[in-house]
């Protein structure tokens, strides 16, 4: 066996996205201790940068030391107690995963289903909140990575608040790629991932808890079922007041990378980053149209710019085209998940992968692969 | 805010240890997709290399996508069900953490306590197994990072087996630094960390499950409480047979680093690595003796070479010495944890930090810091 040298790829799938050399360089800086004063200073900056990205003043804003799935789990196991009822919106694969989290936390999940590819329907959500007074939380995916649908987070969070429920919001694919406004929405527990529109490697999950969510954690009757994800313990490490207490060893180098990726986002500016994602999405959409390819769903504002679900034309070998893109062009795109497997390709234009040259290169390669596949 | 440039450190605490440039270079190679065929090939090599390090043929041998605390939790939440009884040995801080895991999984923990700094007493364990027939598992820490004590894993695993209990073993600090022999011990669920004697950055937790443990997971009555750590789902991603199914996005770059660190271990050879750790421990011990400093515990074979608990002499400012080492010499050592806080320093000679120059540099710096502190 030898050292692993990955092949050159252009990452245009549902994540990870291309990681710029500047972030890889930060990743490779010498490891120091997780209680080193210099590291603690970096942690403070990281929290500030995450607050900027999430548009929040929440003190409890940190990266969970594991991928996005663990950030999702951190939100559920900290806020949900056995016997609670949680309303879960499912308009894609990740809504189904939320349900798993609710059930495994000993709570009941009331499902609000919408067609895969469509945004969450606020009217159905309101009806579910009415029918379930005392529901602990409303959980939904802002940006469905499995379908490319964007739901109306501001409205859904407002509905939750009006009915006394907490809101749990998945922004794994949206953070940095389109508007995320935690405080403006009044969202309570929001998680994301490092490897999508932030363009850091996978392995960290930024989360932010509102004061209301933090109070809910403190007022729990039973301990959080996960020791590793227990926010009351994690906070004691990330909170600077009164000295840090060791909980677990943070993934030091990964946090260097996330810090750098957030600096890059800050330098570009949130609004500029969102506009760039939108512009490259439009460039892709125009190109696809010329080729006679359609996106799943309608052009009604519920479409994510960073995750483009392309309908596989009749008679085309879905997997064969993906393989040709990878083998002949070094381009990764994603397959459909769940009921959309075999029916769509998922083209991610996220973070550093959202650039005109990437779009053009993909369109050219796709034309070749399709020509051969028909 | 600017890019973070960590200060130069010599890491001689309880982990992370110094990460060689070769591993940092591997870490910084371009990110590729977690389902890329090239990545899947690397995953297979990684499993093979982990089996070498653990001395096991267990098919289920993988890195959990989070730090050692999550590896610990993965073992408990997969094997333990509500209502089970688990015998937990506590001779340091991490035995107490195991107890937390048992209780939060809805099971009862029967504690076998030994003095912090002493190894686990097999006679007490046998008595506890006799007194609790039908106990699901025996859990113990092979190498207590909080005290430097090494317990007799072969004997403890044999006792568990004789009483029909599974064994859950913490090798976070031992793997790669002293003998770990999973199959020879007949251990059932064993976890470790990337940032100790393997000298990779923190963030991954190698785990291995015996066929008996794997069967236990498959025969569960209730689902694993953690979706993220559910081994029946994680396996479907790491197991090559029948194609990979997506569970979560692996921390791609961190796995590059772990792969490289295990290659280095393989090149050196397990026995040679253990002998190196032992030799540098003896060099340190001789130097400390000359300075009139004592190690916690006795020289009875229960002392870890890689984690040296030095008794703080009467009248010496414990924290002041650590600060002086860090500020004046760039050397990190560890503080005591729990009841040993303020009473010991923990000097780690782990992985790439276990080298004669590091020992000599520490001894010189410690002499200066102590001279000033008295």
XYZ file of C-alpha atoms in Angstrom:
748
model
C 0.000 0.000 0.000
C 1.066 3.533 -0.725
C 0.116 7.084 0.154
C -3.280 7.949 -1.290
C -3.243 10.480 -4.097
C -6.799 11.343 -5.078
C -7.575 11.837 -8.778
C -8.317 15.372 -9.998
C -12.014 16.069 -9.830
C -14.400 18.912 -10.427
C -16.970 18.427 -7.673
C -20.438 19.290 -8.975
C -22.441 16.856 -6.907
C -24.506 17.457 -3.769
C -21.338 17.965 -1.718
C -18.521 17.978 -0.941
C -17.824 20.917 -3.236
C -14.381 21.955 -4.487
C -12.135 22.971 -1.608
C -9.882 25.922 -2.556
C -6.139 25.515 -2.007
C -6.261 28.348 0.531
C -8.571 26.262 2.731
C -6.513 23.101 2.219
C -3.424 25.055 3.266
C -5.160 26.171 6.455
C -6.196 22.568 7.090
C -2.574 21.458 6.899
C -1.166 23.916 9.458
C 0.478 22.286 12.484
C -1.900 20.715 14.978
C -1.895 22.363 18.424
C -3.699 21.437 21.622
C -7.450 21.890 22.033
C -6.898 23.856 25.265
C -4.002 25.955 23.950
C -4.722 29.675 24.541
C -3.932 30.353 20.887
C -6.510 27.768 19.876
C -9.081 29.165 22.272
C -8.625 32.560 20.588
C -9.264 30.947 17.211
C -12.423 29.296 18.589
C -13.764 32.726 19.558
C -13.179 34.028 16.025
C -14.822 30.923 14.613
C -17.968 31.555 16.647
C -18.063 35.178 15.471
C -17.644 34.127 11.836
C -20.374 31.513 12.149
C -22.730 34.125 13.594
C -22.034 36.273 10.540
C -22.805 33.383 8.170
C -26.007 32.407 10.023
C -27.044 36.078 10.515
C -27.547 35.585 14.233
C -26.465 36.973 17.570
C -27.011 33.628 19.303
C -24.216 33.064 21.847
C -24.495 29.300 21.313
C -23.157 29.133 17.774
C -20.475 26.487 17.258
C -19.337 23.745 14.921
C -20.376 20.283 16.111
C -17.308 18.015 15.829
C -18.794 15.699 13.209
C -20.608 15.854 9.835
C -24.034 17.398 9.202
C -25.947 14.262 10.234
C -24.519 14.711 13.724
C -25.506 18.385 13.712
C -29.058 17.310 12.886
C -28.951 14.780 15.710
C -27.543 17.384 18.118
C -30.584 19.591 17.516
C -33.091 16.794 18.056
C -31.568 15.010 21.036
C -31.004 18.251 22.921
C -34.445 19.746 22.375
C -36.704 16.714 22.238
C -37.571 14.604 25.270
C -39.316 11.228 25.430
C -43.072 11.689 25.037
C -42.802 14.948 23.100
C -44.575 15.490 19.802
C -42.635 16.960 16.904
C -44.124 18.031 13.594
C -41.778 16.974 10.807
C -42.063 18.234 7.259
C -41.010 15.701 4.660
C -40.557 16.893 1.079
C -37.348 14.957 0.476
C -34.993 12.383 1.936
C -33.730 14.549 4.774
C -37.207 15.091 6.201
C -37.370 11.323 6.546
C -34.077 11.370 8.406
C -35.478 13.997 10.772
C -38.325 11.602 11.525
C -35.784 8.905 12.456
C -34.173 11.339 14.881
C -37.491 12.183 16.526
C -38.535 8.555 16.940
C -35.145 7.486 18.287
C -35.386 10.250 20.869
C -38.535 8.589 22.194
C -40.878 11.244 20.793
C -43.801 11.079 18.351
C -43.400 12.455 14.858
C -46.415 13.973 13.132
C -45.530 14.011 9.447
C -46.449 16.772 7.009
C -45.780 15.309 3.596
C -45.240 17.169 0.364
C -44.241 15.808 -2.991
C -40.484 15.343 -3.409
C -39.290 18.366 -5.359
C -41.947 20.735 -3.970
C -41.381 23.145 -1.058
C -43.074 22.547 2.296
C -46.687 23.776 2.202
C -47.214 26.284 5.057
C -50.973 25.672 5.060
C -50.506 22.006 5.836
C -48.013 22.957 8.532
C -50.454 25.366 10.118
C -53.152 22.688 10.109
C -50.758 20.236 11.777
C -49.807 22.797 14.431
C -53.504 23.439 15.104
C -54.240 19.743 15.308
C -51.359 19.149 17.715
C -51.437 21.807 20.405
C -48.439 21.540 22.698
C -46.178 20.164 19.957
C -42.615 20.699 21.133
C -41.116 21.587 17.785
C -41.613 22.022 14.073
C -38.781 20.584 12.010
C -38.156 21.235 8.338
C -35.429 21.333 5.740
C -34.797 24.787 4.334
C -32.839 23.530 1.343
C -33.586 19.921 0.414
C -30.326 18.451 -0.849
C -32.199 15.497 -2.304
C -34.501 17.567 -4.536
C -33.240 21.151 -4.797
C -36.418 22.614 -3.293
C -36.266 25.697 -1.065
C -38.940 26.138 1.568
C -40.162 29.392 3.076
C -38.239 29.350 6.339
C -39.463 32.759 7.552
C -43.104 31.708 7.321
C -42.560 28.258 8.800
C -40.577 29.602 11.775
C -43.266 32.217 12.370
C -45.973 29.560 12.387
C -43.994 27.492 14.898
C -43.553 30.495 17.172
C -47.225 31.419 16.961
C -48.112 27.943 18.141
C -45.533 27.837 20.928
C -43.315 25.326 19.181
C -39.576 25.520 18.642
C -38.312 25.490 15.067
C -35.555 23.098 13.976
C -34.157 24.024 10.571
C -31.803 22.141 8.247
C -29.613 24.598 6.328
C -26.961 22.068 5.331
C -27.133 23.022 1.678
C -28.251 26.635 2.021
C -25.703 28.238 4.369
C -23.516 30.523 2.286
C -25.334 29.745 -0.959
C -28.625 31.558 -0.546
C -30.299 33.649 2.112
C -30.165 32.172 5.595
C -31.368 34.617 8.232
C -31.600 32.857 11.576
C -32.539 35.881 13.658
C -34.766 37.365 10.962
C -36.629 34.063 10.731
C -36.680 33.668 14.509
C -35.400 30.099 14.077
C -34.502 28.181 17.232
C -32.092 25.411 16.288
C -30.337 25.495 12.963
C -27.638 23.200 11.644
C -25.501 23.090 8.535
C -22.480 21.332 7.053
C -18.943 22.442 6.242
C -18.707 20.801 2.808
C -21.462 22.469 0.800
C -21.569 26.215 0.114
C -18.792 26.886 2.638
C -16.384 24.749 0.562
C -14.495 23.341 3.534
C -13.904 19.588 3.680
C -16.695 17.490 5.214
C -16.542 16.712 8.918
C -18.009 19.662 10.829
C -21.572 20.781 11.358
C -22.148 24.421 12.317
C -25.124 24.763 14.650
C -26.786 27.707 16.334
C -29.327 27.663 19.172
C -31.569 30.618 20.042
C -31.818 31.715 23.684
C -35.205 29.972 23.742
C -33.590 26.724 22.554
C -30.750 27.103 25.052
C -33.272 27.532 27.861
C -35.063 24.411 26.681
C -31.822 22.417 26.966
C -31.238 23.751 30.481
C -34.798 22.937 31.558
C -34.696 19.287 30.414
C -36.136 16.691 32.750
C -34.025 13.785 31.487
C -30.395 13.969 30.368
C -29.633 14.208 26.666
C -29.370 10.639 25.377
C -26.074 11.384 23.650
C -23.134 12.278 25.882
C -21.053 13.344 22.874
C -23.721 15.736 21.569
C -24.997 17.024 24.945
C -24.991 20.796 24.404
C -24.887 21.568 28.116
C -21.471 19.850 28.183
C -20.320 21.020 24.759
C -21.109 24.611 25.765
C -18.779 24.388 28.752
C -15.920 23.786 26.321
C -16.911 26.396 23.740
C -17.990 29.063 26.201
C -15.129 31.293 27.236
C -16.594 32.508 30.514
C -14.968 30.944 33.545
C -12.367 28.942 31.645
C -12.853 26.031 29.290
C -13.683 22.652 30.610
C -12.581 19.666 28.586
C -15.417 17.734 27.002
C -13.991 16.045 23.935
C -10.988 16.752 21.736
C -12.063 19.137 18.990
C -11.071 18.249 15.405
C -8.381 20.944 15.494
C -7.281 20.998 11.863
C -10.823 20.797 10.542
C -11.673 23.898 12.559
C -8.695 25.706 10.967
C -10.263 24.904 7.588
C -13.732 26.043 8.587
C -12.278 29.275 9.999
C -10.564 29.944 6.679
C -13.669 29.110 4.641
C -15.731 31.523 6.723
C -13.090 34.222 6.316
C -13.389 33.786 2.545
C -17.185 34.087 2.814
C -16.778 37.211 4.941
C -14.361 38.749 2.446
C -16.756 38.113 -0.429
C -19.776 39.182 1.612
C -22.941 37.171 2.184
C -25.074 38.969 -0.376
C -22.350 38.761 -3.024
C -21.983 35.020 -2.386
C -25.727 34.503 -2.745
C -25.780 36.550 -5.974
C -22.880 34.529 -7.386
C -24.719 31.266 -6.671
C -27.818 32.671 -8.355
C -25.916 33.870 -11.432
C -24.192 30.528 -11.971
C -27.469 28.709 -11.493
C -29.001 30.840 -14.244
C -26.041 30.165 -16.507
C -26.522 26.446 -15.952
C -30.276 26.600 -16.435
C -29.904 28.461 -19.719
C -27.378 25.913 -20.956
C -29.549 22.983 -19.940
C -32.528 24.547 -21.707
C -30.537 24.819 -24.918
C -29.778 21.118 -24.604
C -33.442 20.315 -24.043
C -32.943 19.327 -20.426
C -35.421 20.283 -17.693
C -35.082 20.928 -14.000
C -37.379 19.148 -11.572
C -40.063 21.433 -10.109
C -41.334 24.828 -11.209
C -39.728 28.224 -11.534
C -41.688 29.653 -8.648
C -38.941 30.900 -6.370
C -38.778 27.597 -4.545
C -35.733 26.477 -6.498
C -32.287 26.456 -4.929
C -29.538 27.994 -7.063
C -26.893 25.691 -5.601
C -28.545 22.307 -6.111
C -29.991 21.618 -9.521
C -32.107 18.506 -10.038
C -31.988 17.667 -13.730
C -34.648 15.326 -15.088
C -33.033 12.349 -16.834
C -34.513 12.210 -20.364
C -36.383 9.124 -21.463
C -34.089 6.397 -22.792
C -30.891 7.815 -21.288
C -28.667 5.623 -19.118
C -28.643 7.678 -15.895
C -25.713 5.928 -14.229
C -23.819 5.627 -17.493
C -23.825 9.399 -17.989
C -22.558 9.976 -14.454
C -19.831 7.398 -14.979
C -18.806 8.970 -18.290
C -18.617 12.412 -16.674
C -16.393 11.024 -13.920
C -14.197 8.750 -16.025
C -13.816 10.839 -19.169
C -14.047 14.363 -17.736
C -13.177 14.072 -14.017
C -16.499 15.690 -13.127
C -18.617 14.382 -10.258
C -22.360 14.975 -10.259
C -24.878 13.322 -7.949
C -27.530 10.655 -8.405
C -31.112 10.917 -7.219
C -31.959 9.681 -3.733
C -34.952 7.687 -2.538
C -37.921 7.828 -4.943
C -35.904 10.069 -7.272
C -33.104 7.515 -7.739
C -32.600 6.936 -11.452
C -34.915 9.833 -12.322
C -32.728 12.893 -11.732
C -29.124 13.985 -11.664
C -28.180 16.426 -8.952
C -25.819 19.153 -10.096
C -24.342 21.120 -7.243
C -22.948 24.591 -7.820
C -21.881 25.224 -4.271
C -19.175 27.354 -2.739
C -16.011 27.367 -4.829
C -17.702 25.052 -7.351
C -20.133 27.851 -8.190
C -18.163 29.551 -10.979
C -18.841 30.150 -14.669
C -15.965 27.973 -15.921
C -17.298 25.036 -13.919
C -20.749 25.480 -15.436
C -19.356 25.682 -18.947
C -17.094 22.695 -18.487
C -20.005 20.647 -17.182
C -22.309 21.657 -20.025
C -19.706 20.667 -22.590
C -19.016 17.336 -20.914
C -22.709 16.605 -20.449
C -23.381 17.233 -24.130
C -20.711 14.711 -25.049
C -21.872 12.118 -22.554
C -25.509 12.485 -23.632
C -24.606 12.278 -27.293
C -22.954 8.949 -26.652
C -25.715 7.696 -24.375
C -28.651 8.195 -26.742
C -9.811 38.821 11.350
C -7.094 36.984 9.529
C -6.060 33.478 8.598
C -5.128 31.503 11.692
C -1.454 30.636 12.007
C -0.940 28.417 15.027
C 2.184 28.970 17.140
C 4.924 26.346 17.001
C 4.404 23.764 19.701
C 5.941 20.523 20.873
C 2.901 18.499 21.893
C 3.721 16.426 24.973
C 0.290 16.415 26.574
C -2.357 13.699 26.622
C -3.091 14.281 22.921
C -3.140 15.521 20.275
C 0.468 14.535 19.656
C 2.761 16.071 17.041
C 1.445 15.467 13.553
C 4.277 14.808 11.072
C 4.406 16.929 7.933
C 3.858 13.790 5.847
C 0.452 13.326 7.489
C -0.428 17.023 7.196
C 0.433 16.838 3.492
C -1.922 13.881 3.072
C -4.617 15.821 4.937
C -4.308 18.691 2.466
C -4.752 16.666 -0.728
C -7.766 17.670 -2.822
C -11.136 16.656 -1.448
C -13.032 14.160 -3.606
C -16.519 12.699 -3.249
C -17.382 10.170 -0.553
C -18.833 7.807 -3.189
C -16.019 8.278 -5.723
C -14.644 4.855 -6.764
C -11.130 6.104 -5.982
C -12.247 7.038 -2.487
C -13.970 3.699 -1.999
C -10.655 2.004 -2.841
C -8.920 4.102 -0.182
C -11.608 3.127 2.341
C -10.815 -0.540 1.738
C -7.111 0.089 2.384
C -7.981 2.050 5.500
C -9.977 -0.869 6.899
C -7.065 -3.226 6.176
C -4.580 -0.891 7.865
C -6.843 -0.497 10.902
C -7.085 -4.286 11.201
C -3.294 -4.409 11.253
C -3.088 -1.775 14.002
C -5.791 -3.447 16.117
C -4.442 -6.978 15.390
C -7.801 -8.234 14.287
C -9.531 -9.931 11.394
C -12.891 -8.321 12.285
C -14.680 -7.309 9.065
C -16.356 -4.433 10.918
C -13.283 -2.270 11.482
C -13.731 1.365 10.497
C -13.093 4.923 11.640
C -16.154 6.543 13.214
C -16.527 10.026 11.674
C -15.945 11.918 14.926
C -13.500 12.056 17.868
C -12.865 9.243 20.383
C -15.813 10.203 22.604
C -18.096 9.366 19.695
C -16.283 6.059 19.184
C -16.964 5.255 22.825
C -20.608 6.186 22.379
C -20.850 4.112 19.188
C -19.800 1.004 21.129
C -22.282 1.567 23.947
C -25.359 2.653 22.003
C -25.028 -0.184 19.507
C -24.473 -2.998 22.003
C -26.481 -1.882 25.016
C -30.282 -1.856 25.132
C -32.612 -0.332 27.703
C -32.822 -2.556 30.769
C -29.406 -4.186 30.242
C -26.799 -4.349 32.980
C -23.239 -3.338 32.162
C -20.279 -3.745 34.485
C -18.102 -0.663 34.223
C -14.583 -0.471 35.605
C -13.631 2.970 36.848
C -9.987 3.626 37.669
C -9.859 7.047 36.046
C -11.963 9.752 34.417
C -12.825 7.755 31.304
C -14.411 4.921 33.275
C -16.786 7.556 34.639
C -17.577 8.648 31.109
C -18.370 5.033 30.214
C -20.877 5.005 33.047
C -22.570 8.088 31.561
C -22.892 6.258 28.273
C -24.461 3.211 29.902
C -26.989 5.221 31.887
C -27.955 7.391 28.925
C -28.605 4.219 26.926
C -31.246 3.278 29.504
C -29.158 0.509 31.069
C -27.864 -0.056 34.606
C -24.183 0.404 35.367
C -22.579 -1.756 38.047
C -19.376 0.053 38.989
C -16.094 -1.664 39.830
C -13.961 1.051 41.357
C -10.205 1.125 41.699
C -8.018 3.919 42.904
C -7.142 6.467 40.196
C -3.663 5.533 39.014
C -4.056 1.792 39.667
C -5.018 -0.768 37.020
C -8.409 -2.476 37.097
C -8.426 -5.339 39.625
C -9.494 -8.557 37.837
C -10.609 -10.155 41.117
C -13.136 -7.396 41.722
C -14.297 -7.734 38.138
C -14.787 -11.474 38.503
C -16.799 -10.916 41.679
C -18.989 -8.374 39.896
C -19.566 -10.743 36.976
C -20.510 -13.512 39.442
C -22.866 -11.189 41.297
C -24.552 -10.023 38.076
C -25.306 -13.054 35.969
C -26.691 -12.079 32.593
C -24.733 -8.813 32.499
C -24.673 -7.692 28.861
C -21.131 -6.332 28.838
C -17.980 -5.584 30.764
C -16.489 -2.183 29.923
C -13.015 -1.000 30.825
C -10.285 1.367 29.759
C -7.139 -0.407 28.613
C -4.959 2.702 28.850
C -6.336 5.356 31.188
C -5.428 8.702 29.645
C -6.233 10.449 32.904
C -3.761 8.452 35.031
C -1.320 6.514 32.830
C -2.432 3.141 34.171
C -2.541 0.088 31.915
C -5.004 -2.673 32.736
C -4.726 -6.345 31.857
C -7.005 -6.461 28.837
C -6.396 -10.130 28.040
C -7.524 -11.243 31.487
C -10.495 -8.882 31.636
C -11.767 -9.902 28.193
C -11.390 -13.578 29.141
C -13.420 -13.032 32.311
C -16.165 -11.301 30.319
C -16.301 -14.165 27.834
C -16.400 -16.809 30.576
C -19.431 -15.080 32.037
C -21.213 -14.627 28.714
C -20.688 -10.871 28.630
C -19.379 -8.790 25.758
C -16.220 -6.755 26.371
C -16.054 -3.062 25.486
C -12.490 -1.752 25.550
C -11.120 1.796 25.378
C -7.780 1.839 23.568
C -7.780 5.546 22.786
C -4.319 6.071 24.229
C -2.873 2.600 23.662
C -3.392 1.916 19.951
C 0.019 2.117 18.280
C 1.866 2.919 21.514
C 1.828 -0.399 23.342
C 0.443 -3.848 22.715
C -3.181 -3.920 21.582
C -4.254 -7.394 20.474
C -7.971 -7.404 19.789
C -8.216 -10.976 18.495
C -5.690 -12.329 21.007
C -7.686 -10.748 23.819
C -10.979 -11.858 22.317
C -12.307 -8.325 22.766
C -15.723 -7.528 21.303
C -15.964 -3.778 20.788
C -12.837 -1.664 20.827
C -12.453 2.023 20.061
C -9.536 4.410 19.783
C -8.644 7.919 18.638
C -6.660 9.299 15.720
C -4.703 11.910 17.687
C -2.730 9.907 20.227
C -0.153 7.258 19.251
C -1.277 7.339 15.608
C -0.248 11.013 15.364
C -3.029 12.028 13.013
C -5.080 15.136 13.832
C -8.032 14.639 16.189
C -11.424 13.956 14.662
C -11.699 10.236 13.919
C -12.275 7.258 16.159
C -11.188 3.843 14.868
C -13.510 1.102 16.104
C -13.642 -2.643 15.609
C -16.513 -5.012 16.414
C -16.069 -8.790 16.758
C -18.483 -11.092 14.905
C -20.177 -11.637 18.287
C -20.646 -7.870 18.687
C -21.878 -7.524 15.102
C -24.452 -10.255 15.715
C -25.563 -8.430 18.855
C -26.207 -5.275 16.821
C -28.207 -7.242 14.251
C -30.281 -8.970 16.965
C -31.323 -5.737 18.736
C -34.923 -5.394 19.806
C -35.037 -1.588 19.721
C -33.267 0.650 17.193
C -29.970 2.251 18.173
C -30.820 5.559 19.852
C -28.310 7.416 17.686
C -29.030 7.525 13.982
C -25.562 8.948 13.231
C -23.765 6.161 15.128
C -26.075 3.264 14.161
C -23.586 0.621 13.031
C -26.170 -1.283 10.991
C -26.452 1.849 8.808
C -22.779 2.841 8.991
C -21.810 -0.670 7.856
C -23.892 -0.330 4.695
C -21.639 2.562 3.696
C -18.312 0.992 4.697
C -19.078 -2.509 3.469
C -18.141 -3.038 -0.166
C -20.444 -5.952 -0.899
C -23.438 -5.002 -3.009
C -22.455 -1.366 -3.497
C -22.175 1.437 -0.974
C -25.275 3.066 0.331
C -25.003 6.655 1.462
C -25.382 7.174 5.202
C -23.472 10.345 6.018
C -20.683 12.242 4.313
C -17.372 10.863 5.581
C -14.739 13.398 6.707
C -12.792 12.786 3.495
C -9.570 14.657 4.239
C -9.342 13.366 7.792
C -9.478 9.822 6.430
C -6.582 10.663 4.065
C -4.589 11.648 7.166
C -5.514 8.537 9.112
C -4.608 6.381 6.115
C -1.169 8.019 5.979
C -0.609 7.704 9.730
C -1.436 3.994 9.589
C 0.910 3.544 6.631
C 3.684 5.077 8.745
C 2.831 2.697 11.586
C 2.864 -0.215 9.149
C 6.239 0.835 7.757
C 7.738 1.057 11.237
C 6.026 -2.147 12.375
C 3.791 -2.530 15.424
C 6.419 -4.134 17.653
C 9.028 -1.518 16.711
C 6.577 1.275 17.501
C 5.789 -0.235 20.901
C 9.528 -0.642 21.633
C 10.166 2.985 20.664
C 7.447 4.197 23.018
C 8.929 2.052 25.801
C 12.482 3.312 25.205
C 11.477 6.968 25.267
C 9.417 6.382 28.386
C 12.489 4.947 30.095
C 14.579 7.881 28.966
C 12.009 10.256 30.461
C 11.700 8.264 33.674
C 15.462 8.250 34.191
C 15.618 12.005 33.630
C 12.743 12.684 36.002
C 14.394 10.512 38.657
C 17.573 12.541 38.380
C 15.486 15.647 38.990
C 13.829 14.057 42.011
C 10.436 13.761 40.320
C 8.229 10.703 40.758
C 5.639 9.052 38.561
C 2.209 8.263 39.973
C 1.726 4.533 40.662
C 4.204 1.670 40.932
C 6.633 0.084 38.506
C 4.637 -3.098 38.301
C 4.039 -3.400 34.583
C 0.790 -1.455 34.822
C 2.403 1.759 33.641
C 1.839 3.090 30.161
C 4.990 4.185 28.327
C 3.088 6.824 26.342
C 1.320 8.685 29.159
C 3.436 9.679 32.141
C 1.701 11.060 35.234
C 4.296 13.108 37.124
C 3.567 13.919 40.754
C 3.714 17.687 41.333
C 6.194 18.269 44.177
C 5.010 19.986 47.339
C 5.073 23.762 47.058
C 5.302 23.890 43.281
C 2.803 25.970 41.272
C 1.320 23.261 39.040
C -0.395 25.550 36.542
C 2.522 28.005 36.597
C 4.956 25.340 35.432
C 2.662 24.296 32.599
C 2.267 27.914 31.572
C 6.008 28.504 31.642
C 6.610 25.426 29.506
C 4.072 26.662 26.974
C 4.995 30.346 26.956
C 8.788 30.124 27.290
C 9.479 26.838 25.544
C 6.491 26.159 23.275
C 5.946 22.811 24.985
C 2.468 21.581 25.884
C 2.010 19.101 28.704
C -1.283 18.119 30.309
C -2.927 18.875 33.650
C -4.493 16.295 35.949
C -8.177 15.505 35.503
C -10.868 14.933 38.114
C -9.449 14.095 41.565
C -5.913 14.358 40.157
C -6.350 17.975 39.042
C -3.529 20.037 40.530
C -1.715 16.912 41.718
C -0.089 15.588 38.562
C 1.199 16.688 35.207
C 0.531 14.373 32.321
C 3.418 14.014 29.915
C 2.485 12.281 26.716
C 5.125 10.642 24.564
C 2.803 9.448 21.862
C 3.286 8.708 18.205
C 5.633 11.198 16.557
C 6.096 12.956 19.921
C 7.799 9.832 21.260
C 11.388 10.626 20.279
C 14.588 11.156 22.276
C 15.011 14.833 21.299
C 11.511 15.590 22.549
C 12.278 13.933 25.898
C 15.540 15.814 26.280
C 13.995 19.142 25.325
C 11.216 18.632 27.839
C 13.599 17.657 30.633
C 15.699 20.759 30.056
C 12.666 23.037 29.958
C 11.114 21.408 33.008
C 14.321 21.899 35.004
C 14.253 25.610 34.175
C 10.556 26.010 34.932
C 10.865 24.160 38.238
C 13.940 26.150 39.246
C 11.934 29.333 38.806
C 8.811 27.939 40.460
C 10.382 26.805 43.749
